[in-house]
Short mmCIF file of C-alpha atoms in Angstrom, two decimals:
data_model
loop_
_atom_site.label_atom_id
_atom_site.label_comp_id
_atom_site.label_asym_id
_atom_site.label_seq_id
_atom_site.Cartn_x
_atom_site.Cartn_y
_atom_site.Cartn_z
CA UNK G 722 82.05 53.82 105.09
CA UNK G 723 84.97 54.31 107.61
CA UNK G 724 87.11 57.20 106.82
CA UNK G 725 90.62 56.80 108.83
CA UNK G 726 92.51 60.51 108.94
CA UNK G 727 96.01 60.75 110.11
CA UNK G 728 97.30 63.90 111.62
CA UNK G 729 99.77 65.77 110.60
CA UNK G 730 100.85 64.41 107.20
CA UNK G 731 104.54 65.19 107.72
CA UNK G 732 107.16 65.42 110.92
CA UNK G 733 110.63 66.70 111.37
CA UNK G 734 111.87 66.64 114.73
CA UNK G 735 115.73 66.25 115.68
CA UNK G 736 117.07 63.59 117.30
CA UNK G 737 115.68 62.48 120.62
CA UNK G 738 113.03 64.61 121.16
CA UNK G 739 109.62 62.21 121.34
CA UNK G 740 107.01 61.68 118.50
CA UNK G 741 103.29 62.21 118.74
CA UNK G 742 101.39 60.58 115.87
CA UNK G 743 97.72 61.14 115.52
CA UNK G 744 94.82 58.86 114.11
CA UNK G 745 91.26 59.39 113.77
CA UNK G 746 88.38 57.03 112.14
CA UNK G 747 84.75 57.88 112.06
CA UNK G 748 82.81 54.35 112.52
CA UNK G 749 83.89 53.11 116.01
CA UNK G 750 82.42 49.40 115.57
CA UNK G 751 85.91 48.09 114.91
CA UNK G 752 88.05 44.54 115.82
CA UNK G 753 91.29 46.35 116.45
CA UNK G 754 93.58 48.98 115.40
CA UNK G 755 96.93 48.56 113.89
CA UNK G 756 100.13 50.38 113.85
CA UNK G 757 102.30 50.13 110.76
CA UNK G 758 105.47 51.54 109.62
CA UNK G 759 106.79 51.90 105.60
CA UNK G 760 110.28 52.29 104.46
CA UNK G 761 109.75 53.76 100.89
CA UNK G 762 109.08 50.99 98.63
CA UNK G 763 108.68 48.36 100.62
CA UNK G 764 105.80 46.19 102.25
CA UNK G 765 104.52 47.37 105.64
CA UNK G 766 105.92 46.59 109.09
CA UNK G 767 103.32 45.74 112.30
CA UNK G 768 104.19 47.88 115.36
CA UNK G 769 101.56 47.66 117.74
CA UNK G 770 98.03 45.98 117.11
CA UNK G 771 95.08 47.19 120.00
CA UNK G 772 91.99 45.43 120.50
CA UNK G 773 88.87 47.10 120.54
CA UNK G 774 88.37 46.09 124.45
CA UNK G 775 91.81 47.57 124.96
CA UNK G 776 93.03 51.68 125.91
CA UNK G 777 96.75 50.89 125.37
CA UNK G 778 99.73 48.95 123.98
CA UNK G 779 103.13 49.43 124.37
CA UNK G 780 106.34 47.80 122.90
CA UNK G 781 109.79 48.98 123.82
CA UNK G 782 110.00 52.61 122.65
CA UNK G 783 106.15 52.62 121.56
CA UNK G 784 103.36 53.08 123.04
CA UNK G 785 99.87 53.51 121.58
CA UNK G 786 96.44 54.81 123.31
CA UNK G 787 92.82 53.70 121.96
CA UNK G 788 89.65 56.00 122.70
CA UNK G 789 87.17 54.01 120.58
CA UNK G 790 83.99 55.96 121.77
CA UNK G 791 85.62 59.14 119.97
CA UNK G 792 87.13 57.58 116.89
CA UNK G 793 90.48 57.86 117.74
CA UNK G 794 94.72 56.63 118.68
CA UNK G 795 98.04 58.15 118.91
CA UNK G 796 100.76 56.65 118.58
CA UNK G 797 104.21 58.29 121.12
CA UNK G 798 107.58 57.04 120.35
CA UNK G 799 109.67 58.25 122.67
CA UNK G 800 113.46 59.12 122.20
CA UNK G 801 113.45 59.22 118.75
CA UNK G 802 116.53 57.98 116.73
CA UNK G 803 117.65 58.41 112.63
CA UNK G 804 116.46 54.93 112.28
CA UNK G 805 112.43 55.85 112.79
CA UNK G 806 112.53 58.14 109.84
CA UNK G 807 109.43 56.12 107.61
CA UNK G 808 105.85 56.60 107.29
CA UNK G 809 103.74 55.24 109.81
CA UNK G 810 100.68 54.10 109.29
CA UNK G 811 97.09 53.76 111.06
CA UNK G 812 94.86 51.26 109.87
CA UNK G 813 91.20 50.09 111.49
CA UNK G 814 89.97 46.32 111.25
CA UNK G 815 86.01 46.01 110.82
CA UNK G 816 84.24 43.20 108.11
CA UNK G 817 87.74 41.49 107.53
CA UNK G 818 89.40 44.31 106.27
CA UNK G 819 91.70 46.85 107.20
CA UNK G 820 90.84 50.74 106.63
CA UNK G 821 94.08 53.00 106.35
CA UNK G 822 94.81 56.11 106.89
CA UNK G 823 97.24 58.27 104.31
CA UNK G 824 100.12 57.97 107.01
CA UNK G 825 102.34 60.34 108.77
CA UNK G 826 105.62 60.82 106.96
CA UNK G 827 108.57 61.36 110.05
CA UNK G 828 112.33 62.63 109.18
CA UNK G 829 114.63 62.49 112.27
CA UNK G 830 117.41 64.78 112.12
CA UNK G 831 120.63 63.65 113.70
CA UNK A 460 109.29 31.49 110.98
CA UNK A 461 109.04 32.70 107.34
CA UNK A 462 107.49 35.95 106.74
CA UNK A 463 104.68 36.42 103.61
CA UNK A 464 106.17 36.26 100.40
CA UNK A 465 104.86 37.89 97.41
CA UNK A 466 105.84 36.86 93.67
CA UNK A 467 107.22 38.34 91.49
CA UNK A 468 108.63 40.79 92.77
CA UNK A 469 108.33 43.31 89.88
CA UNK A 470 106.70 43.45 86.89
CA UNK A 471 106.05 45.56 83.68
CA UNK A 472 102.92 45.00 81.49
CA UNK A 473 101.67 46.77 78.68
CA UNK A 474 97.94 48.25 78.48
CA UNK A 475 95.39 44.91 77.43
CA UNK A 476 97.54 42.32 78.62
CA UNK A 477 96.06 40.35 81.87
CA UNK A 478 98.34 39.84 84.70
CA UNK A 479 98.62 37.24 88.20
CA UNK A 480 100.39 37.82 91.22
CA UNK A 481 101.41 35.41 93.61
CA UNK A 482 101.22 35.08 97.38
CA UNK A 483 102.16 32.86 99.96
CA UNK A 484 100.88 33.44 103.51
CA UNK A 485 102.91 32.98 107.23
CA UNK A 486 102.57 29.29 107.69
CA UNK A 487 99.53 28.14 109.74
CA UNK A 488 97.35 31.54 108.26
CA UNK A 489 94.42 30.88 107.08
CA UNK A 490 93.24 34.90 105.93
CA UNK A 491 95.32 36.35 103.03
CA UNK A 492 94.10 39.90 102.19
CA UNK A 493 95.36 41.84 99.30
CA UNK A 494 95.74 45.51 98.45
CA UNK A 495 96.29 48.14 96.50
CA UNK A 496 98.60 51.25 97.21
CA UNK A 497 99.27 54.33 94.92
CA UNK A 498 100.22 57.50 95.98
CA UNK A 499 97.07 59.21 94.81
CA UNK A 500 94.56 57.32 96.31
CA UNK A 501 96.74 55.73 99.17
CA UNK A 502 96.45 51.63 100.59
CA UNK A 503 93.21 50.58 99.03
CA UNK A 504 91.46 46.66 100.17
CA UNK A 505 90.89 44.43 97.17
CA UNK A 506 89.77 41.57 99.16
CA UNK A 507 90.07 39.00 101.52
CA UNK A 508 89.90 35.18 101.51
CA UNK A 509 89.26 32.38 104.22
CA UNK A 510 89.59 29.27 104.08
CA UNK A 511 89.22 29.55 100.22
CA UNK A 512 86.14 31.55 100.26
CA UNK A 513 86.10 35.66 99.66
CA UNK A 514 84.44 37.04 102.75
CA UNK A 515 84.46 40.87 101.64
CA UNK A 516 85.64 42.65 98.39
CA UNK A 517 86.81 46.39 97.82
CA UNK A 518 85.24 48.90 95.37
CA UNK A 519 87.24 47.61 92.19
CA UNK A 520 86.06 47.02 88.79
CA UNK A 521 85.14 43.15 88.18
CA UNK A 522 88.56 42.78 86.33
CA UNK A 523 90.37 42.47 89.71
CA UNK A 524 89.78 38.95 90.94
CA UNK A 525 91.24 37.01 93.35
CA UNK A 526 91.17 33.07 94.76
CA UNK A 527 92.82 31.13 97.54
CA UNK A 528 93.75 27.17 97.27
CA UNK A 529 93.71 25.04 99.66
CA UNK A 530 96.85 24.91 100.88
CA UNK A 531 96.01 28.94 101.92
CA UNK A 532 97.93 30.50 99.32
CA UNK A 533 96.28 33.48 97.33
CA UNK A 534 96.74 34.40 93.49
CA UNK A 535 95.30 37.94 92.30
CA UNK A 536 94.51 38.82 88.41
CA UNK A 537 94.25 41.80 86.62
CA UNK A 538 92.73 41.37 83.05
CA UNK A 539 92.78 43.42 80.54
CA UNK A 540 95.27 46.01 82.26
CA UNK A 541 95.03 50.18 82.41
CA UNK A 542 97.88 52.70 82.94
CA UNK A 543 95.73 53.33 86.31
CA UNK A 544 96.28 49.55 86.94
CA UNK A 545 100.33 50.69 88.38
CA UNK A 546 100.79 50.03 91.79
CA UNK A 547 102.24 48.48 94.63
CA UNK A 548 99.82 45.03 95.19
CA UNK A 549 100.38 44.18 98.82
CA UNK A 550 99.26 40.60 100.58
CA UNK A 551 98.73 40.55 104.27
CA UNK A 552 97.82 37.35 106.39
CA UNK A 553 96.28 36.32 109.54
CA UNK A 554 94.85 33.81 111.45
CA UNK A 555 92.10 35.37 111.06
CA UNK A 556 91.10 39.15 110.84
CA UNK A 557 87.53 38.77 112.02
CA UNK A 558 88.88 37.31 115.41
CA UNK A 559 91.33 40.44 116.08
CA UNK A 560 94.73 38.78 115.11
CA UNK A 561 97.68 40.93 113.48
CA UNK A 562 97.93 41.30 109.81
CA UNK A 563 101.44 40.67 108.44
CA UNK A 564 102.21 42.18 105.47
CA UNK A 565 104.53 40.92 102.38
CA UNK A 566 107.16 42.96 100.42
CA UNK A 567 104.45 43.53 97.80
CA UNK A 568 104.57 43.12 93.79
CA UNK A 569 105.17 46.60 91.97
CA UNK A 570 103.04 46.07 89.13
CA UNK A 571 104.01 49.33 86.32
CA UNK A 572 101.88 49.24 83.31
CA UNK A 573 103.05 51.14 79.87
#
């Protein structure tokens, strides 16, 4: 059974300074690896998807490294702004389903 | 492009009664997943349809059942509802998860059951 553990479980950092999220999952015969991000009560947001053949991703402020053969991805947002306060997600695609971690909570201070 | 849409939107049940949510994948997705998030046990998979047939199915009691029609859309049921039952039901399509594509998640139905 894949087991998908997100590191730390909660993040304050001020304004600016960059974000380091980690992700770890214990089977490593996966599709792909997702990034997600939740405002509270709502559905979730895709950031950055990597394919198993893949080591990184990136999308304007994001970027996101895959190390399949040890189980695990972190996710960097640089700069970070009020705006990327949420919980952000990790979630691992084998047998048509996606295995999630419990998320990383992050509070930006302005 | 329209995003997934999820009906309703909210809903309130009482323990016994049997409930069906709704969902309506991006257009030309043929994968609609659904799932289950609580804060105790975090985003749990129900299960995921294809082309109308369920390809894999979460740990869940036999009361949570699920079918896609043709036209790719998903409906979920709950029968014969428990308190436990309250949660956020999320849908997420695809082209096709198998093949590596994104999943695209809906707003999700918050499903509260007294």
């Amino acid at each position: 059974k894949q087991e998908v553990t997100q590191i730390p479980a909660a993040l304050s950092v001020p304004e600016g300074e960059n974000l380091v999220l980690n992700c770890s999952f214990t089977d490593s015969a996966i599709y792909n690896l997702q990034w997600f991000r939740q405002d509270p009560g709502k559905g979730l947001t895709s950031l950055l998807l990597i394919q198993s053949s893949q080591r990184e991703q990136t999308s304007g402020r994001l970027n996101a490294s895959l190390d399949k053969s040890s189980g695990r991805s972190t996710l960097y947002i640089a700069a970070s702004q009020p705006g990327d306060s949420a919980t952000y997600l990790c979630a691992v695609c084998n047998d048509y389903k996606l295995s999630f971690g419990a998320g990383t909570t992050v509070t930006v201070r302005a | 492009k329209a995003g997934v849409t999820q009906t309703p939107r909210y809903l309130i049940k009482t323990r016994g009664q049997q409930v069906t949510l709704s969902c309506s994948p991006i257009s030309g997705h043929r994968s609609v997943s659904w799932y289950q998030q609580t804060p105790g046990q975090g985003l749990q998979f129900l299960f995921e349809y294809f082309s109308e047939t369920q390809r894999n199915k979460g740990n869940f009691p036999g009361r949570f059942s699920g079918r896609q029609f043709s036209n790719s859309r998903s409906e979920m049921n709950v029968s014969t509802l428990e308190l436990g039952d309250s949660a956020l039901y999320l849908c997420a399509s695809s082209l096709n998860p198998g093949q590596s594509y994104e999943q695209y998640f809906g707003p999700g139905t918050r499903l509260t059951v007294t």
